[in-house]
PDB file of C-alpha atoms in Angstrom:
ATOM      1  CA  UNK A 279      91.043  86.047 156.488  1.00  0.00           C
ATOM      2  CA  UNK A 280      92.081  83.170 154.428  1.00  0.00           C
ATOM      3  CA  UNK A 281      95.520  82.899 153.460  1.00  0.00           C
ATOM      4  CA  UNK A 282      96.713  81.037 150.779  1.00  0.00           C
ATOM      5  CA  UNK A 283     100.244  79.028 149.827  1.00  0.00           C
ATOM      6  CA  UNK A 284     102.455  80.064 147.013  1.00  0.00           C
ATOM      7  CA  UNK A 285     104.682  77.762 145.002  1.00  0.00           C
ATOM      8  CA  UNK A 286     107.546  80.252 146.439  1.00  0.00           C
ATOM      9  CA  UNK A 287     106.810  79.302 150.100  1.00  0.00           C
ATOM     10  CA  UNK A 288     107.337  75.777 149.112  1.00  0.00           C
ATOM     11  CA  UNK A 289     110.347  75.883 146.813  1.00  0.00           C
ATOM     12  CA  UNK A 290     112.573  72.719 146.723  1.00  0.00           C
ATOM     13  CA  UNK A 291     116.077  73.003 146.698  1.00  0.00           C
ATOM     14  CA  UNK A 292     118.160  72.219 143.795  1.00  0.00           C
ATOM     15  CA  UNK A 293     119.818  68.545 143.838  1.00  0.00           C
ATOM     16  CA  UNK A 294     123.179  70.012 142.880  1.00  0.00           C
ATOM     17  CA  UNK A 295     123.627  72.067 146.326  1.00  0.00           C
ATOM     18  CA  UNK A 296     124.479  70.583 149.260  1.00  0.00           C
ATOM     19  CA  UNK A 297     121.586  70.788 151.801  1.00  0.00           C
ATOM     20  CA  UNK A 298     122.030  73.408 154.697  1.00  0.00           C
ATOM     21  CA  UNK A 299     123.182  72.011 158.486  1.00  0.00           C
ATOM     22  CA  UNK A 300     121.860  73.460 161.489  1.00  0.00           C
ATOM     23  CA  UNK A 301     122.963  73.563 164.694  1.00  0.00           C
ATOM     24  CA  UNK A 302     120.409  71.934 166.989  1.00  0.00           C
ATOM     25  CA  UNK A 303     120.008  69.285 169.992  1.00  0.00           C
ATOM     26  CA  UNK A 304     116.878  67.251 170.431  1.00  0.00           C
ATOM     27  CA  UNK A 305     114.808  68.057 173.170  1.00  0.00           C
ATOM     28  CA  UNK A 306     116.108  71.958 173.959  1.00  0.00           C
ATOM     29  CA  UNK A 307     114.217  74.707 173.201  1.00  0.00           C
ATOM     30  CA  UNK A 308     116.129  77.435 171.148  1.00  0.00           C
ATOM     31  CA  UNK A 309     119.299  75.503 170.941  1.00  0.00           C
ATOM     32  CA  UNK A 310     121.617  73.177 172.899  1.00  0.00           C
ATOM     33  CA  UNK A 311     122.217  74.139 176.898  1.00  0.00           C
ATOM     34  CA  UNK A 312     125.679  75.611 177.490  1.00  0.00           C
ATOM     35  CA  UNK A 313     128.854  72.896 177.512  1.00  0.00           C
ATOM     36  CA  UNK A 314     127.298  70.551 175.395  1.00  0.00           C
ATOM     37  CA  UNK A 315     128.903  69.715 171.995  1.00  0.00           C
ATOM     38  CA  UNK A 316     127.297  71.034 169.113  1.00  0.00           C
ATOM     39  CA  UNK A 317     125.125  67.771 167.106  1.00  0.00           C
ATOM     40  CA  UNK A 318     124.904  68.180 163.255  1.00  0.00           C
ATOM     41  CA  UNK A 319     121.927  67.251 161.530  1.00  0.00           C
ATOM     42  CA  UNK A 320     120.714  67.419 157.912  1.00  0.00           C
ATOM     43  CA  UNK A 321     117.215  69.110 157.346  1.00  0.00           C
ATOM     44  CA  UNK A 322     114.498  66.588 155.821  1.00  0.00           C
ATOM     45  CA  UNK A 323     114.546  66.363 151.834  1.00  0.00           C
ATOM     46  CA  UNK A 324     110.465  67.645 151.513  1.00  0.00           C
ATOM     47  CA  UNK A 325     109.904  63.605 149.820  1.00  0.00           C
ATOM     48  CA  UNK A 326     109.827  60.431 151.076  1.00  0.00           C
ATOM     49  CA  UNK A 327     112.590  58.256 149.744  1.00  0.00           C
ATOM     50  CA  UNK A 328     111.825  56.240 147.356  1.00  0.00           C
ATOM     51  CA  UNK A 329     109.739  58.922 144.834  1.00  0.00           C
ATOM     52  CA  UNK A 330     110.875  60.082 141.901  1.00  0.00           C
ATOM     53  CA  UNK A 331     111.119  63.855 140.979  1.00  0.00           C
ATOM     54  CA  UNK A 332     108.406  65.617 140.230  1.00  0.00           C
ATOM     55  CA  UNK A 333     107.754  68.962 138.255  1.00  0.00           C
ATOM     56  CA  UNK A 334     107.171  71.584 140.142  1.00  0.00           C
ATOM     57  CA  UNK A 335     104.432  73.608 137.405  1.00  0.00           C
ATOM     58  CA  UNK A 336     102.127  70.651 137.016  1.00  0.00           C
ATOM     59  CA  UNK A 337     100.284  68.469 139.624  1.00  0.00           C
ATOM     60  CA  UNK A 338     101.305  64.716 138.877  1.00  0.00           C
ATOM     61  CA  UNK A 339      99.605  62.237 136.180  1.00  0.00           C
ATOM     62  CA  UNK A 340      97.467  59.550 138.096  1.00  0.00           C
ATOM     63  CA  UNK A 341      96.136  58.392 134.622  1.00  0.00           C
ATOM     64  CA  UNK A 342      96.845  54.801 134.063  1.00  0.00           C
ATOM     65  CA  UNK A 343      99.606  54.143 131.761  1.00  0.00           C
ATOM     66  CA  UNK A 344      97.108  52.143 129.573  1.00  0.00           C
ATOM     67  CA  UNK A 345      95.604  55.552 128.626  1.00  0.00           C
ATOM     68  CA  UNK A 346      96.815  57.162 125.069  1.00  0.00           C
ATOM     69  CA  UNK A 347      98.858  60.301 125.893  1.00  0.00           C
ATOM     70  CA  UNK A 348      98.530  63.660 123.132  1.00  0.00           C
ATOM     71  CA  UNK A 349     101.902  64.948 123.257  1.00  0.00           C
ATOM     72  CA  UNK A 350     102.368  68.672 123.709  1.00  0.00           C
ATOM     73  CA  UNK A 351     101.155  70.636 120.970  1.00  0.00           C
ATOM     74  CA  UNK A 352     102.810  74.281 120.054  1.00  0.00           C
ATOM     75  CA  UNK A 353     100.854  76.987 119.634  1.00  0.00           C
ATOM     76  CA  UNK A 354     100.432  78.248 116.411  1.00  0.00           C
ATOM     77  CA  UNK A 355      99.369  81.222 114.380  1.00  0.00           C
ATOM     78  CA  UNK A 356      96.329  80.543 112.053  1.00  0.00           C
ATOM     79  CA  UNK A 357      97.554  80.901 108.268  1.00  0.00           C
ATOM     80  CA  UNK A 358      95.240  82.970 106.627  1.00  0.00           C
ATOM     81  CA  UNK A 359      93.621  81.946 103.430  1.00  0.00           C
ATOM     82  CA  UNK A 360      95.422  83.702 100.341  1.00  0.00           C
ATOM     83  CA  UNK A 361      94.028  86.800  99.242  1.00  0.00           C
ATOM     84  CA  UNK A 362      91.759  86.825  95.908  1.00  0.00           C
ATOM     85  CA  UNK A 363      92.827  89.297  93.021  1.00  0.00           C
ATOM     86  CA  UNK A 364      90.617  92.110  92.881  1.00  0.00           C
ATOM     87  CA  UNK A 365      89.249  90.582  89.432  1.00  0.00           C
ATOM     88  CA  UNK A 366      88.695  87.352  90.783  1.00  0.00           C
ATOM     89  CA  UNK A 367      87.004  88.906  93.594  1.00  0.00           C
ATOM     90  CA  UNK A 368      84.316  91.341  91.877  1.00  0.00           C
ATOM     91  CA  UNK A 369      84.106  88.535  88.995  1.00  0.00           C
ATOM     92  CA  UNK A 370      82.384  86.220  91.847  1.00  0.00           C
ATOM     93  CA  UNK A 371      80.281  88.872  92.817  1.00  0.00           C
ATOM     94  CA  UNK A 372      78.652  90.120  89.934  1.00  0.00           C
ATOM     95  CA  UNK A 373      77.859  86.407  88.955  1.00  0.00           C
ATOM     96  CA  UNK A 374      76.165  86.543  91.606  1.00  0.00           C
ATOM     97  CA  UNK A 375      74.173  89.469  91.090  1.00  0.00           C
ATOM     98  CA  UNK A 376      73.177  88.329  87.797  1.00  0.00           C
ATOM     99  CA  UNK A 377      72.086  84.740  88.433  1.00  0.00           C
ATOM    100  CA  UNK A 378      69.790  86.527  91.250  1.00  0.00           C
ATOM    101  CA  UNK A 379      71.633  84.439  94.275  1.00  0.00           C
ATOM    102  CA  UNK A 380      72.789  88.265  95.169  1.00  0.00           C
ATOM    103  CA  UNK A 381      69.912  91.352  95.198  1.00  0.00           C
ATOM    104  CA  UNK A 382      71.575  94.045  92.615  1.00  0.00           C
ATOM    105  CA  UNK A 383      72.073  96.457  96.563  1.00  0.00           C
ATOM    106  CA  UNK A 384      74.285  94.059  97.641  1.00  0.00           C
ATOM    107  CA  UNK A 385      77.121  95.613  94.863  1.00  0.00           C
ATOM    108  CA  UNK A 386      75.996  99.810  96.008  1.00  0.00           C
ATOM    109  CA  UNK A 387      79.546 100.242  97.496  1.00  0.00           C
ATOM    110  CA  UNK A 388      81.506  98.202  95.068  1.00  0.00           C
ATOM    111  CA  UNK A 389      80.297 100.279  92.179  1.00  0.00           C
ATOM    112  CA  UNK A 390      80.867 103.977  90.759  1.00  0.00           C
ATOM    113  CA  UNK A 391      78.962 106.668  88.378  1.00  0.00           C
ATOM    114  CA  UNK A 392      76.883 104.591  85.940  1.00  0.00           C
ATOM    115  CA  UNK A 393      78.048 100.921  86.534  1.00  0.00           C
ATOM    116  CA  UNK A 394      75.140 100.639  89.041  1.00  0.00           C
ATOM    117  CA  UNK A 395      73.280 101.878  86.844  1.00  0.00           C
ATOM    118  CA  UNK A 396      74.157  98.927  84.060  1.00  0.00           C
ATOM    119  CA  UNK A 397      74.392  96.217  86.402  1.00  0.00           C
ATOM    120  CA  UNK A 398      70.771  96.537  87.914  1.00  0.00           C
ATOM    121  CA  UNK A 399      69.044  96.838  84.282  1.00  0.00           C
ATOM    122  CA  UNK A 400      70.913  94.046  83.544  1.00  0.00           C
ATOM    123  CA  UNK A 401      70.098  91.787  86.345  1.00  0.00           C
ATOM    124  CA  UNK A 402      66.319  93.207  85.523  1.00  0.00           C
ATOM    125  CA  UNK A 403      66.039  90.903  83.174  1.00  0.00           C
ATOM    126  CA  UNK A 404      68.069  88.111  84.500  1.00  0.00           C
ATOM    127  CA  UNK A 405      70.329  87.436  81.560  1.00  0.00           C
ATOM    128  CA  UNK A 406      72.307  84.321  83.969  1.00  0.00           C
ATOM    129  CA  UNK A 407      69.004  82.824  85.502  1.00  0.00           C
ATOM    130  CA  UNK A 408      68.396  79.181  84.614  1.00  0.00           C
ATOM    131  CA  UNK A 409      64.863  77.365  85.001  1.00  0.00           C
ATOM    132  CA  UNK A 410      66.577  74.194  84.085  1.00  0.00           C
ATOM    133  CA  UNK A 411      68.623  73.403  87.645  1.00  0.00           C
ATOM    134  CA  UNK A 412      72.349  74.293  85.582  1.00  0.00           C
ATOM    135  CA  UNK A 413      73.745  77.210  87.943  1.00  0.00           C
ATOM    136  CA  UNK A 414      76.228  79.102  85.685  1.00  0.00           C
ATOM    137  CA  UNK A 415      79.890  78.941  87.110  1.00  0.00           C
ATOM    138  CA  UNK A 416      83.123  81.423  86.077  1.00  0.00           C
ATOM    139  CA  UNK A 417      85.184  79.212  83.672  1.00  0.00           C
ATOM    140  CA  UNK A 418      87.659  81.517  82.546  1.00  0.00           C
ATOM    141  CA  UNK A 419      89.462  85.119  83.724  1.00  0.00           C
ATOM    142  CA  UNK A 420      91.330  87.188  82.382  1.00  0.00           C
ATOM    143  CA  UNK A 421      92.682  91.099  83.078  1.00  0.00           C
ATOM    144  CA  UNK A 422      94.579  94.000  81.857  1.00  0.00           C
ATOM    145  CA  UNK A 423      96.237  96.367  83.478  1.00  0.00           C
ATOM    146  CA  UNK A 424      95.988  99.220  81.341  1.00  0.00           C
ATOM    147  CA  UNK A 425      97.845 101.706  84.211  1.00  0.00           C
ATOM    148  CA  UNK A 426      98.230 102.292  87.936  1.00  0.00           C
ATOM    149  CA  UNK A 427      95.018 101.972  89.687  1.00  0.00           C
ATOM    150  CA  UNK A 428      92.709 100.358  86.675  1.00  0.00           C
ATOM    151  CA  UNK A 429      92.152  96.897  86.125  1.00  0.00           C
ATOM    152  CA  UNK A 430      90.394  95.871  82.548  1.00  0.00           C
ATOM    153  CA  UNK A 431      88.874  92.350  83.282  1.00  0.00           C
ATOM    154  CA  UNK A 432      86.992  89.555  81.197  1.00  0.00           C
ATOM    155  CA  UNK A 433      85.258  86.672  82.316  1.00  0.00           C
ATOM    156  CA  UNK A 434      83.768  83.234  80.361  1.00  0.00           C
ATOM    157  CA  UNK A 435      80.641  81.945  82.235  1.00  0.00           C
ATOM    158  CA  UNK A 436      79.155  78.997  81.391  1.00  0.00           C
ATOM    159  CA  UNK A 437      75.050  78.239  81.842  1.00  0.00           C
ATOM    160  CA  UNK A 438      74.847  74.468  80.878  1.00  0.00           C
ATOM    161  CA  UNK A 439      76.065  74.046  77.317  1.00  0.00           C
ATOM    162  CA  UNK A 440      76.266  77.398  76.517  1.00  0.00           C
ATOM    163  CA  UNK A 441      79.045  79.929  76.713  1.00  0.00           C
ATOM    164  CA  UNK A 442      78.549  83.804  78.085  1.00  0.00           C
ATOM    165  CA  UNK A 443      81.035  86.824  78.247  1.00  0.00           C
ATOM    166  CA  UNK A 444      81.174  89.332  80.853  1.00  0.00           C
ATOM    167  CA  UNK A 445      83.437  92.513  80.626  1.00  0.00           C
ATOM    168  CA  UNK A 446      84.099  94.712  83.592  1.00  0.00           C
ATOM    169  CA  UNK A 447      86.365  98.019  84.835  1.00  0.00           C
ATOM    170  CA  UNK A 448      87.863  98.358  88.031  1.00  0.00           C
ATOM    171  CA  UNK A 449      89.343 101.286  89.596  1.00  0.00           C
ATOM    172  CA  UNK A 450      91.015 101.749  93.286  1.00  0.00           C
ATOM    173  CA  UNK A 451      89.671 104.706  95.070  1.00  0.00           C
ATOM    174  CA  UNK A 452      91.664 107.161  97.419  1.00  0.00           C
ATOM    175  CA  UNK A 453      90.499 105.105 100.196  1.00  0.00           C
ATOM    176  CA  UNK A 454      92.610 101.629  98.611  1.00  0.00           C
ATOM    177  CA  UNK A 455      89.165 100.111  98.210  1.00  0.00           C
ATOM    178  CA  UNK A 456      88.688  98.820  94.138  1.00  0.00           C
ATOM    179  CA  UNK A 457      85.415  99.796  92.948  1.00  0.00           C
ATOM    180  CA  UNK A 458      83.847  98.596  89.715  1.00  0.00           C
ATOM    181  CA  UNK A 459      83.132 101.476  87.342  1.00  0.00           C
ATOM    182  CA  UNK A 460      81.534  99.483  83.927  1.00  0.00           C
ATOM    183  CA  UNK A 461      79.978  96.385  83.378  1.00  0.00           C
ATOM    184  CA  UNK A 462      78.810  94.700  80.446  1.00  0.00           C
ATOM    185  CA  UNK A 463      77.346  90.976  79.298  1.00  0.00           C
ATOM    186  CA  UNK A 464      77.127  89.833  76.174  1.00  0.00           C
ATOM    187  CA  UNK A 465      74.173  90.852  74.311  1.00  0.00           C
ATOM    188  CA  UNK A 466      73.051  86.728  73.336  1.00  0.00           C
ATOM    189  CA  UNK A 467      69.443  85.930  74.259  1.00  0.00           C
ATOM    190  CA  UNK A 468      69.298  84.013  77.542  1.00  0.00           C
TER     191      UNK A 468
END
């Protein structure tokens, strides 16, 4: 069996206390023999004289003192990036559905009732794709709250020169999850 030092075996005393005398004579076992005067002695400090203090968590820094030092760094909490508006959110997503960088499946759980429907005959035809290497990018959003729960949003896409408008519902569920329930583009030719 191997046993194994703890810090609290070797625990220096403070500096500010007076070290402890004991009552010994050189050279007697257990003590002094009987008549002799009692000799005082100091216990050893634990350090050589001569070295500085030391802390008692961390093993000491051999590094040269050439070497560039990181001061202590506090831990802290990541910040977490700010949260998207719901519009904002689905806004990205069906642009992405309709330029084809998204298959139409990828919305099934965002979407309600016929809005699935709409969205996948519109990316059918691909009303956003561009041959010409111009990716279409949201310009402008705006929403409505018409009441509690329902969000009425617009979007203004851009495809290279052109302009295109995109119109969408959402609604939040039971569940707190917002759901898009209508979509519609504009009806220009591509």
């Amino acid at each position: 069996m191997r046993k194994v030092m703890t810090r609290s075996q070797n625990r220096r005393q403070p500096a500010s206390t007076a070290p402890a005398t004991t009552l010994t004579t050189p050279g007697t076992p257990g003590g002094r023999p009987p008549g002799t005067p009692a000799i005082r002695t100091a216990p050893p400090a634990g350090r050589p004289p001569g070295s500085g203090p030391t802390s008692r968590t961390r093993p000491t820094d051999n590094r040269p003192p050439t070497t560039a030092r990181v001061p202590a760094q506090t831990p802290r909490r990541p910040i977490a990036p700010p949260q998207l508006h719901p519009a904002d959110l689905f806004a990205e997503r069906l642009l992405a559905v309709l330029t084809g960088r998204h298959p139409v499946h990828a919305m099934l759980r965002h979407t309600l009732g016929e809005a699935y429907d709409d969205l996948a005959r519109l990316a059918e035809h691909g009303p956003l794709r561009t041959t010409r290497g111009t990716t279409p990018v949201l310009r402008d959003l705006g929403y409505e709250l018409p009441r509690p729960g329902a969000i009425e949003a617009f979007a203004r896409i851009s495809t290279g020169p052109r302009i295109r408008a995109m119109a969408f519902r959402l609604e939040l569920g039971t569940d707190r999850r917002w759901r898009c329930t209508a979509v519609e583009l504009d009806a220009g030719n591509p």
